[in-house]
Short mmCIF file of C-alpha atoms in Angstrom, two decimals:
data_model
loop_
_atom_site.label_atom_id
_atom_site.label_comp_id
_atom_site.label_asym_id
_atom_site.label_seq_id
_atom_site.Cartn_x
_atom_site.Cartn_y
_atom_site.Cartn_z
CA MET A 156 12.97 -9.01 14.37
CA VAL A 157 9.61 -7.26 14.50
CA ILE A 158 6.22 -8.55 13.33
CA ASP A 159 2.65 -7.32 13.51
CA LEU A 160 -0.13 -9.64 14.67
CA ASN A 161 -3.51 -8.92 13.11
CA SER A 162 -6.98 -10.42 13.22
CA ASP A 163 -10.32 -9.87 11.44
CA LEU A 164 -12.69 -8.28 13.95
CA GLY A 165 -16.10 -6.61 14.08
CA GLU A 166 -17.59 -9.42 12.02
CA GLY A 167 -20.81 -9.80 13.98
CA PHE A 168 -24.16 -8.48 12.86
CA GLY A 169 -26.92 -7.32 15.16
CA ALA A 170 -27.40 -9.83 17.96
CA TRP A 171 -25.11 -12.40 16.32
CA PRO A 172 -21.45 -12.11 17.33
CA LEU A 173 -18.88 -14.07 15.33
CA THR A 174 -15.58 -13.22 16.98
CA ASP A 175 -14.55 -12.56 20.57
CA ASP A 176 -13.38 -9.04 19.77
CA GLU A 177 -12.68 -8.02 23.34
CA ALA A 178 -10.43 -11.00 24.08
CA LEU A 179 -8.59 -10.80 20.75
CA LEU A 180 -7.93 -7.09 21.20
CA ASP A 181 -5.88 -7.99 24.27
CA ILE A 182 -3.62 -10.09 22.03
CA VAL A 183 -3.28 -8.57 18.56
CA THR A 184 -1.53 -5.34 17.59
CA SER A 185 -3.72 -4.54 14.56
CA ALA A 186 -7.45 -5.03 14.02
CA ASN A 187 -8.87 -5.55 10.53
CA VAL A 188 -12.35 -4.21 11.20
CA ALA A 189 -15.27 -5.19 8.97
CA CYS A 190 -16.93 -2.12 7.48
CA GLY A 191 -20.53 -3.28 7.08
CA PHE A 192 -20.45 -4.82 3.60
CA HIS A 193 -19.41 -8.42 4.32
CA ALA A 194 -20.13 -8.19 8.07
CA GLY A 195 -20.59 -5.66 10.85
CA ASP A 196 -23.18 -2.96 11.43
CA PRO A 197 -22.99 0.56 12.92
CA SER A 198 -23.27 -0.64 16.51
CA VAL A 199 -20.66 -3.37 15.98
CA LEU A 200 -18.29 -0.90 14.29
CA ARG A 201 -18.63 1.62 17.08
CA LYS A 202 -18.03 -0.95 19.81
CA VAL A 203 -14.96 -2.54 18.24
CA THR A 204 -13.33 0.80 17.38
CA GLU A 205 -13.85 2.00 20.95
CA LEU A 206 -12.39 -1.21 22.38
CA ALA A 207 -9.41 -1.02 20.02
CA ALA A 208 -8.77 2.63 20.92
CA GLU A 209 -8.88 1.83 24.63
CA ARG A 210 -6.24 -0.88 24.19
CA GLY A 211 -4.02 1.03 21.79
CA VAL A 212 -4.63 -1.45 18.97
CA VAL A 213 -4.20 -0.03 15.47
CA ILE A 214 -7.38 -0.02 13.36
CA GLY A 215 -7.47 -1.03 9.71
CA ALA A 216 -10.44 -1.01 7.31
CA GLN A 217 -11.23 -4.49 6.07
CA VAL A 218 -13.06 -3.80 2.83
CA GLY A 219 -14.97 -6.39 0.86
CA TYR A 220 -17.73 -7.09 -1.61
CA ARG A 221 -21.25 -6.07 -0.68
CA ASP A 222 -22.18 -9.63 0.26
CA LEU A 223 -23.58 -10.10 3.78
CA ALA A 224 -25.24 -13.41 2.93
CA GLY A 225 -22.01 -14.89 1.60
CA PHE A 226 -19.78 -13.22 4.20
CA GLY A 227 -17.85 -11.61 1.36
CA ARG A 228 -16.44 -14.94 0.25
CA ARG A 229 -18.10 -14.97 -3.19
CA PHE A 230 -16.39 -13.29 -6.13
CA ILE A 231 -18.38 -10.45 -7.70
CA ASP A 232 -17.45 -9.30 -11.20
CA MET A 233 -17.90 -5.61 -10.40
CA ASP A 234 -17.50 -2.55 -12.55
CA PRO A 235 -14.16 -1.06 -11.40
CA HIS A 236 -15.70 2.39 -10.86
CA GLU A 237 -18.34 0.88 -8.57
CA LEU A 238 -15.68 -1.05 -6.67
CA VAL A 239 -13.70 2.16 -6.10
CA ASN A 240 -16.82 3.78 -4.65
CA ASP A 241 -17.63 0.77 -2.47
CA VAL A 242 -14.12 0.76 -1.00
CA LEU A 243 -14.25 4.52 -0.39
CA TYR A 244 -17.62 4.15 1.33
CA GLN A 245 -16.36 1.43 3.66
CA ILE A 246 -13.20 3.27 4.68
CA GLY A 247 -15.22 6.41 5.33
CA ALA A 248 -17.77 4.57 7.46
CA LEU A 249 -15.13 3.04 9.68
CA GLU A 250 -13.20 6.32 9.86
CA GLY A 251 -16.27 8.01 11.34
CA PHE A 252 -16.47 5.59 14.24
CA ALA A 253 -12.69 5.58 14.69
CA LYS A 254 -12.74 9.37 14.92
CA ILE A 255 -15.26 9.53 17.75
CA ALA A 256 -13.26 6.82 19.56
CA GLY A 257 -10.25 9.13 19.45
CA THR A 258 -8.29 7.32 16.78
CA ARG A 259 -8.30 6.82 13.00
CA VAL A 260 -8.06 4.22 10.26
CA ARG A 261 -4.36 3.45 9.75
CA TYR A 262 -4.37 0.91 6.88
CA VAL A 263 -6.60 -1.00 4.45
CA LYS A 264 -6.91 -4.75 3.91
CA PRO A 265 -9.28 -6.47 1.46
CA HIS A 266 -11.43 -9.29 2.80
CA GLY A 267 -12.33 -12.77 1.61
CA ALA A 268 -13.06 -13.15 -2.09
CA LEU A 269 -11.82 -9.64 -2.82
CA TYR A 270 -8.52 -10.43 -1.07
CA ASN A 271 -8.06 -13.49 -3.25
CA ALA A 272 -9.25 -11.76 -6.42
CA VAL A 273 -6.74 -8.91 -6.22
CA VAL A 274 -3.89 -11.40 -6.05
CA HIS A 275 -4.28 -11.82 -9.83
CA HIS A 276 -7.22 -9.64 -10.99
CA ALA A 277 -5.45 -6.51 -12.27
CA GLU A 278 -8.60 -4.47 -12.80
CA GLN A 279 -9.99 -5.00 -9.32
CA ALA A 280 -6.57 -4.54 -7.75
CA ALA A 281 -6.33 -1.19 -9.53
CA ALA A 282 -9.75 -0.22 -8.16
CA VAL A 283 -8.72 -0.92 -4.57
CA VAL A 284 -5.45 0.97 -5.02
CA ASP A 285 -7.26 3.89 -6.66
CA ALA A 286 -9.74 4.10 -3.76
CA VAL A 287 -7.00 4.12 -1.12
CA LYS A 288 -4.96 6.67 -3.05
CA ARG A 289 -7.97 8.97 -3.39
CA TYR A 290 -8.95 8.61 0.26
CA ASP A 291 -5.50 8.91 1.83
CA PRO A 292 -2.29 8.01 -0.04
CA GLY A 293 -0.59 7.66 3.34
CA LEU A 294 -2.60 4.55 4.20
CA PRO A 295 -0.65 1.27 3.80
CA ILE A 296 -2.31 -1.63 1.97
CA LEU A 297 -2.04 -5.10 3.47
CA GLY A 298 -1.96 -8.05 1.07
CA LEU A 299 -0.42 -11.31 -0.11
CA PRO A 300 3.25 -11.23 -1.20
CA GLY A 301 3.62 -11.19 -4.98
CA SER A 302 0.04 -10.11 -5.49
CA GLU A 303 -1.17 -7.76 -8.19
CA LEU A 304 -2.55 -5.58 -5.38
CA LEU A 305 0.80 -4.95 -3.73
CA ARG A 306 2.58 -4.57 -7.08
CA GLN A 307 0.18 -1.83 -8.14
CA ALA A 308 0.22 -0.20 -4.72
CA GLU A 309 4.00 0.17 -4.89
CA ALA A 310 3.79 1.44 -8.48
CA GLU A 311 1.41 4.19 -7.28
CA GLY A 312 3.69 5.19 -4.43
CA LEU A 313 1.62 3.60 -1.66
CA THR A 314 3.05 1.53 1.18
CA ALA A 315 2.61 -2.18 0.45
CA VAL A 316 2.72 -4.47 3.49
CA GLU A 317 3.22 -8.20 2.99
CA GLU A 318 1.01 -10.49 5.04
CA ALA A 319 1.04 -14.19 5.86
CA PHE A 320 -1.53 -16.41 7.59
CA ALA A 321 -0.74 -18.39 10.69
CA ASP A 322 -3.67 -20.76 10.29
CA ARG A 323 -4.17 -21.11 6.53
CA ALA A 324 -2.72 -23.75 4.21
CA TYR A 325 -0.57 -22.64 1.27
CA THR A 326 -0.28 -23.97 -2.27
CA PRO A 327 3.16 -24.65 -3.80
CA GLU A 328 2.72 -21.33 -5.66
CA GLY A 329 2.47 -19.42 -2.39
CA ARG A 330 -1.26 -18.81 -2.62
CA LEU A 331 -3.91 -19.63 -0.02
CA VAL A 332 -5.72 -22.95 -0.39
CA SER A 333 -9.40 -22.36 -1.16
CA ARG A 334 -11.68 -22.66 1.85
CA ARG A 335 -13.81 -25.03 -0.24
CA LEU A 336 -11.05 -27.62 -0.03
CA PRO A 337 -10.28 -29.85 2.97
CA GLY A 338 -7.34 -28.77 5.08
CA ALA A 339 -7.57 -25.11 4.04
CA VAL A 340 -7.52 -24.05 7.70
CA VAL A 341 -4.91 -25.33 10.17
CA HIS A 342 -6.60 -26.03 13.51
CA GLU A 343 -3.92 -27.68 15.67
CA PRO A 344 -2.56 -24.92 17.96
CA GLY A 345 0.97 -26.28 18.16
CA GLU A 346 1.26 -26.45 14.39
CA VAL A 347 -0.09 -22.91 14.00
CA VAL A 348 2.55 -21.65 16.45
CA ARG A 349 5.36 -23.54 14.71
CA ARG A 350 4.33 -22.18 11.32
CA SER A 351 4.11 -18.64 12.68
CA VAL A 352 7.57 -18.71 14.25
CA ARG A 353 9.08 -20.29 11.14
CA MET A 354 7.61 -17.61 8.87
CA ALA A 355 8.83 -14.84 11.15
CA THR A 356 12.34 -16.21 11.60
CA ASP A 357 13.10 -18.33 8.54
CA GLY A 358 10.80 -16.66 6.01
CA THR A 359 9.28 -19.92 4.79
CA VAL A 360 6.19 -22.06 5.24
CA THR A 361 5.47 -25.66 4.23
CA ALA A 362 3.00 -25.94 1.34
CA THR A 363 0.41 -28.68 0.88
CA ASP A 364 2.81 -30.77 -1.24
CA GLY A 365 5.55 -30.60 1.39
CA SER A 366 7.64 -28.04 -0.45
CA SER A 367 9.01 -24.92 1.20
CA VAL A 368 7.42 -21.63 0.10
CA ALA A 369 8.84 -18.16 0.71
CA ALA A 370 6.79 -16.22 3.28
CA ARG A 371 8.49 -13.47 5.28
CA PRO A 372 5.60 -11.28 6.40
CA ARG A 373 5.60 -7.88 8.05
CA SER A 374 2.17 -8.79 9.42
CA LEU A 375 0.81 -12.17 10.50
CA CYS A 376 -2.93 -12.88 10.53
CA VAL A 377 -4.66 -15.16 13.03
CA HIS A 378 -8.32 -15.66 12.20
CA GLY A 379 -10.86 -14.88 14.90
CA ASP A 380 -13.73 -16.95 13.50
CA THR A 381 -12.23 -20.42 13.96
CA ALA A 382 -12.71 -22.76 16.92
CA GLY A 383 -10.41 -21.87 19.81
CA ALA A 384 -9.29 -18.70 18.04
CA VAL A 385 -8.49 -16.72 21.19
CA GLU A 386 -6.32 -19.42 22.71
CA ILE A 387 -4.54 -20.02 19.38
CA ALA A 388 -3.85 -16.30 18.99
CA ARG A 389 -2.53 -16.11 22.54
CA LYS A 390 -0.18 -19.05 21.93
CA VAL A 391 1.02 -17.59 18.64
CA ARG A 392 1.90 -14.28 20.32
CA GLN A 393 3.72 -16.05 23.14
CA GLY A 394 5.53 -18.29 20.68
CA LEU A 395 6.77 -15.27 18.75
CA LEU A 396 7.93 -13.55 21.93
CA ASP A 397 9.69 -16.71 23.12
CA ALA A 398 11.55 -16.78 19.79
CA GLY A 399 12.87 -13.27 20.45
CA ILE A 400 10.50 -11.54 18.03
CA GLU A 401 9.01 -8.18 18.95
CA VAL A 402 5.27 -8.02 18.32
CA ARG A 403 4.37 -4.52 17.17
CA SER A 404 2.05 -2.95 14.61
CA PHE A 405 3.47 -1.87 11.26
CA ALA A 406 1.24 1.23 11.11
#
């Protein structure tokens, strides 16, 4: 069994860091790097791409709504053409810094509200797929299993990569519990590890109502902006290895 371990990085802005990028890059195999719209700035992008390149961590463009104040977690009812252009702009910006670091962008993952929107919003999902296809049809798209995004990506001949979340609660329908609700984020390290190993080996996760939901990811996300994120990520990686699972990027 092989699984990728990813985390959202480069989410600081100016003098305000949000994630411990350097420590997490010693643990994860793929880095979803903010591209300046929901978080990040040119200096942050350059630093995190250089650190990732030094460690051999695969870089992905984490594209989102142009919403710094809301950290990209507020839905924006955008014109699809504008959304295509915004996604293209973000991939291109990150690609520039990846290039001078000696590497390149290897996949695309939506962030926050956009990630949740393209689970069911066909028009916005089509915009993200169109942008990736225009930029580089060889780039995989990372998303939630059963989402409109991955369905359309496959229909357009792109590589669709299913993702699960080590530290997020799931609804009985296999969707992520809204961050506005209590219990949306799982904080207990042992529980996060158990969930991660179960998803990787058994292909299921326990939903909020106690039912078992299908979740067999090719990539597993551990968030970097939660308390104790580095230690949790380290324990998740070790737990996967102890279970006989190879941790390796999909891209």
